[in-house]
mmCIF file of C-alpha atoms in Angstrom:
data_model
loop_
_atom_site.group_PDB
_atom_site.id
_atom_site.type_symbol
_atom_site.label_atom_id
_atom_site.label_comp_id
_atom_site.label_asym_id
_atom_site.label_seq_id
_atom_site.Cartn_x
_atom_site.Cartn_y
_atom_site.Cartn_z
ATOM 1 C CA UNK A 1 -3.487 29.943 -75.215
ATOM 2 C CA UNK A 2 -3.862 26.491 -76.571
ATOM 3 C CA UNK A 3 -5.654 23.875 -74.287
ATOM 4 C CA UNK A 4 -3.835 21.675 -71.971
ATOM 5 C CA UNK A 5 -2.740 18.522 -73.137
ATOM 6 C CA UNK A 6 -5.027 15.512 -72.592
ATOM 7 C CA UNK A 7 -3.341 12.845 -70.253
ATOM 8 C CA UNK A 8 -4.126 9.184 -69.686
ATOM 9 C CA UNK A 9 -4.172 7.587 -66.265
ATOM 10 C CA UNK A 10 -0.432 7.403 -65.811
ATOM 11 C CA UNK A 11 -0.326 11.408 -66.745
ATOM 12 C CA UNK A 12 1.325 10.632 -69.953
ATOM 13 C CA UNK A 13 0.578 13.390 -72.485
ATOM 14 C CA UNK A 14 -1.240 12.111 -75.432
ATOM 15 C CA UNK A 15 -0.820 12.935 -79.017
ATOM 16 C CA UNK A 16 -3.967 13.128 -80.739
ATOM 17 C CA UNK A 17 -2.285 12.519 -83.797
ATOM 18 C CA UNK A 18 -0.809 9.308 -82.655
ATOM 19 C CA UNK A 19 -3.587 7.954 -80.738
ATOM 20 C CA UNK A 20 -3.761 7.116 -76.967
ATOM 21 C CA UNK A 21 -0.364 5.610 -75.631
ATOM 22 C CA UNK A 22 -0.185 2.356 -73.899
ATOM 23 C CA UNK A 23 2.308 1.880 -70.687
ATOM 24 C CA UNK A 24 4.682 0.454 -73.159
ATOM 25 C CA UNK A 25 5.196 3.719 -74.908
ATOM 26 C CA UNK A 26 6.447 5.165 -71.488
ATOM 27 C CA UNK A 27 9.452 2.644 -71.193
ATOM 28 C CA UNK A 28 12.408 4.513 -71.686
ATOM 29 C CA UNK A 29 11.004 8.022 -71.580
ATOM 30 C CA UNK A 30 11.932 8.519 -68.072
ATOM 31 C CA UNK A 31 13.359 11.694 -67.165
ATOM 32 C CA UNK A 32 16.977 13.028 -66.601
ATOM 33 C CA UNK A 33 17.578 15.119 -63.571
ATOM 34 C CA UNK A 34 20.765 17.011 -62.657
ATOM 35 C CA UNK A 35 22.730 15.919 -59.711
ATOM 36 C CA UNK A 36 24.112 18.709 -57.551
ATOM 37 C CA UNK A 37 24.252 18.612 -53.647
ATOM 38 C CA UNK A 38 23.931 14.834 -54.083
ATOM 39 C CA UNK A 39 27.659 14.808 -55.149
ATOM 40 C CA UNK A 40 30.860 15.250 -53.213
ATOM 41 C CA UNK A 41 31.918 19.034 -52.954
ATOM 42 C CA UNK A 42 34.653 18.601 -55.310
ATOM 43 C CA UNK A 43 32.335 17.175 -58.061
ATOM 44 C CA UNK A 44 29.447 19.772 -57.505
ATOM 45 C CA UNK A 45 30.728 21.917 -60.411
ATOM 46 C CA UNK A 46 30.463 19.162 -62.740
ATOM 47 C CA UNK A 47 27.321 18.626 -64.903
ATOM 48 C CA UNK A 48 26.010 15.022 -63.793
ATOM 49 C CA UNK A 49 22.811 13.620 -64.962
ATOM 50 C CA UNK A 50 20.916 10.710 -63.800
ATOM 51 C CA UNK A 51 18.244 8.965 -65.792
ATOM 52 C CA UNK A 52 15.259 8.243 -63.240
ATOM 53 C CA UNK A 53 14.534 4.438 -64.395
ATOM 54 C CA UNK A 54 12.436 3.863 -61.602
ATOM 55 C CA UNK A 55 9.691 5.766 -63.284
ATOM 56 C CA UNK A 56 9.433 3.012 -65.707
ATOM 57 C CA UNK A 57 5.822 1.658 -65.574
ATOM 58 C CA UNK A 58 7.179 -1.260 -63.860
ATOM 59 C CA UNK A 59 9.455 0.370 -61.501
ATOM 60 C CA UNK A 60 12.735 -0.558 -62.983
ATOM 61 C CA UNK A 61 15.409 -0.318 -65.877
ATOM 62 C CA UNK A 62 14.402 -3.961 -66.374
ATOM 63 C CA UNK A 63 11.418 -2.735 -68.212
ATOM 64 C CA UNK A 64 13.731 -1.426 -70.807
ATOM 65 C CA UNK A 65 15.607 -5.039 -71.039
ATOM 66 C CA UNK A 66 12.183 -7.061 -71.164
ATOM 67 C CA UNK A 67 10.815 -4.724 -73.865
ATOM 68 C CA UNK A 68 14.197 -5.006 -75.932
ATOM 69 C CA UNK A 69 13.961 -8.943 -75.223
ATOM 70 C CA UNK A 70 10.338 -9.233 -76.656
ATOM 71 C CA UNK A 71 10.504 -6.714 -79.534
ATOM 72 C CA UNK A 72 14.007 -8.429 -80.768
ATOM 73 C CA UNK A 73 12.382 -11.821 -80.800
ATOM 74 C CA UNK A 74 9.361 -10.537 -82.746
ATOM 75 C CA UNK A 75 11.606 -8.983 -85.131
ATOM 76 C CA UNK A 76 13.354 -12.002 -85.650
ATOM 77 C CA UNK A 77 10.234 -14.045 -86.222
ATOM 78 C CA UNK A 78 10.739 -16.351 -82.851
ATOM 79 C CA UNK A 79 7.366 -15.340 -81.257
ATOM 80 C CA UNK A 80 3.867 -14.279 -82.425
ATOM 81 C CA UNK A 81 1.098 -12.871 -80.092
ATOM 82 C CA UNK A 82 -1.577 -15.251 -79.169
ATOM 83 C CA UNK A 83 0.447 -18.685 -80.200
ATOM 84 C CA UNK A 84 3.714 -18.175 -78.373
ATOM 85 C CA UNK A 85 4.101 -18.578 -74.707
ATOM 86 C CA UNK A 86 7.325 -16.709 -73.320
ATOM 87 C CA UNK A 87 9.058 -18.592 -70.517
ATOM 88 C CA UNK A 88 12.025 -17.360 -68.606
ATOM 89 C CA UNK A 89 13.866 -18.261 -65.413
ATOM 90 C CA UNK A 90 14.431 -14.962 -63.484
ATOM 91 C CA UNK A 91 14.312 -13.876 -59.594
ATOM 92 C CA UNK A 92 14.095 -10.278 -59.913
ATOM 93 C CA UNK A 93 12.762 -7.149 -61.642
ATOM 94 C CA UNK A 94 13.186 -8.570 -65.194
ATOM 95 C CA UNK A 95 10.201 -11.045 -64.299
ATOM 96 C CA UNK A 96 8.032 -8.071 -63.568
ATOM 97 C CA UNK A 97 8.891 -6.439 -66.991
ATOM 98 C CA UNK A 98 8.297 -9.579 -68.962
ATOM 99 C CA UNK A 99 5.163 -10.328 -67.303
ATOM 100 C CA UNK A 100 4.155 -6.500 -68.118
ATOM 101 C CA UNK A 101 5.553 -6.218 -71.672
ATOM 102 C CA UNK A 102 3.958 -10.056 -72.473
ATOM 103 C CA UNK A 103 0.570 -8.775 -71.067
ATOM 104 C CA UNK A 104 0.368 -5.531 -73.212
ATOM 105 C CA UNK A 105 1.665 -7.309 -76.459
ATOM 106 C CA UNK A 106 -0.626 -10.583 -76.269
ATOM 107 C CA UNK A 107 1.655 -13.293 -75.132
ATOM 108 C CA UNK A 108 1.017 -15.904 -72.279
ATOM 109 C CA UNK A 109 4.225 -15.896 -70.116
ATOM 110 C CA UNK A 110 5.404 -18.523 -67.731
ATOM 111 C CA UNK A 111 8.279 -17.329 -65.345
ATOM 112 C CA UNK A 112 10.161 -19.577 -63.186
ATOM 113 C CA UNK A 113 11.404 -18.285 -60.026
ATOM 114 C CA UNK A 114 12.925 -19.592 -56.707
ATOM 115 C CA UNK A 115 10.663 -20.028 -53.761
ATOM 116 C CA UNK A 116 11.660 -17.609 -51.315
ATOM 117 C CA UNK A 117 9.515 -15.700 -48.798
ATOM 118 C CA UNK A 118 11.218 -12.140 -49.854
ATOM 119 C CA UNK A 119 10.128 -12.977 -53.418
ATOM 120 C CA UNK A 120 6.374 -13.128 -52.536
ATOM 121 C CA UNK A 121 5.716 -9.441 -53.778
ATOM 122 C CA UNK A 122 7.448 -10.132 -57.032
ATOM 123 C CA UNK A 123 5.261 -13.478 -57.496
ATOM 124 C CA UNK A 124 2.249 -11.493 -56.748
ATOM 125 C CA UNK A 125 2.902 -8.573 -59.329
ATOM 126 C CA UNK A 126 3.812 -10.891 -62.030
ATOM 127 C CA UNK A 127 0.737 -12.938 -61.396
ATOM 128 C CA UNK A 128 -1.410 -9.631 -61.374
ATOM 129 C CA UNK A 129 -0.064 -8.991 -65.008
ATOM 130 C CA UNK A 130 -1.335 -12.571 -65.945
ATOM 131 C CA UNK A 131 1.980 -14.453 -65.913
ATOM 132 C CA UNK A 132 2.014 -18.061 -64.640
ATOM 133 C CA UNK A 133 4.595 -18.605 -61.941
ATOM 134 C CA UNK A 134 6.585 -21.825 -61.458
ATOM 135 C CA UNK A 135 8.166 -21.862 -58.014
ATOM 136 C CA UNK A 136 11.403 -23.888 -57.787
ATOM 137 C CA UNK A 137 13.350 -25.050 -54.621
ATOM 138 C CA UNK A 138 15.586 -22.499 -53.431
ATOM 139 C CA UNK A 139 18.645 -25.203 -52.777
ATOM 140 C CA UNK A 140 18.338 -26.128 -56.549
ATOM 141 C CA UNK A 141 19.478 -22.420 -57.498
ATOM 142 C CA UNK A 142 19.749 -21.231 -61.055
ATOM 143 C CA UNK A 143 20.543 -24.653 -62.339
ATOM 144 C CA UNK A 144 17.246 -25.887 -60.898
ATOM 145 C CA UNK A 145 15.198 -23.005 -62.611
ATOM 146 C CA UNK A 146 17.340 -23.604 -65.911
ATOM 147 C CA UNK A 147 16.221 -27.356 -65.630
ATOM 148 C CA UNK A 148 12.846 -26.543 -65.285
ATOM 149 C CA UNK A 149 12.750 -24.214 -68.113
ATOM 150 C CA UNK A 150 14.568 -26.382 -70.476
ATOM 151 C CA UNK A 151 11.936 -29.315 -69.610
ATOM 152 C CA UNK A 152 8.984 -26.799 -70.320
ATOM 153 C CA UNK A 153 10.715 -25.982 -73.786
ATOM 154 C CA UNK A 154 11.164 -29.257 -74.537
ATOM 155 C CA UNK A 155 7.491 -30.342 -73.655
ATOM 156 C CA UNK A 156 6.050 -27.159 -75.524
ATOM 157 C CA UNK A 157 6.939 -26.391 -79.199
ATOM 158 C CA UNK A 158 5.147 -22.947 -78.904
ATOM 159 C CA UNK A 159 7.275 -21.757 -75.835
ATOM 160 C CA UNK A 160 10.127 -19.486 -76.438
ATOM 161 C CA UNK A 161 12.598 -18.343 -74.085
ATOM 162 C CA UNK A 162 14.302 -15.010 -74.460
ATOM 163 C CA UNK A 163 17.466 -16.034 -72.286
ATOM 164 C CA UNK A 164 17.884 -12.750 -70.630
ATOM 165 C CA UNK A 165 20.965 -13.776 -68.861
ATOM 166 C CA UNK A 166 23.157 -14.335 -71.955
ATOM 167 C CA UNK A 167 21.188 -11.974 -74.410
#
């Protein structure tokens, strides 16, 4: 029998021919599971599958979106690691995904978020990936966050916003 596959700290099999995986390599590689008893009785004969996106390294389907935004901007020549700072306004899991992807790919990251106590955990996670977090007054809402990002973009020519709300 062949020896068991080597794994990294995330218990992801390592293909010795491809080298070690990074956590970005695990995005989108989440398992599909069949739903059975979770379905109503009349639907239990159907084959219904669910993708466990919460098993992405950042814990959300937003990891997939963040990776797509950054790789898309790279392919379009809009951003360059070590030179470009990625800046975005967001209040959710997209912030965590962007902070994680930027850290892995060598981009500085500035995230603009509303200063709400319920967001404290997200601020801390983003900061743990090295992102700078700018907090705005909740009363100013999304327009306040947008205005802050626009000001940062005007003042910093090496900043780029992936515009996840419209992209």
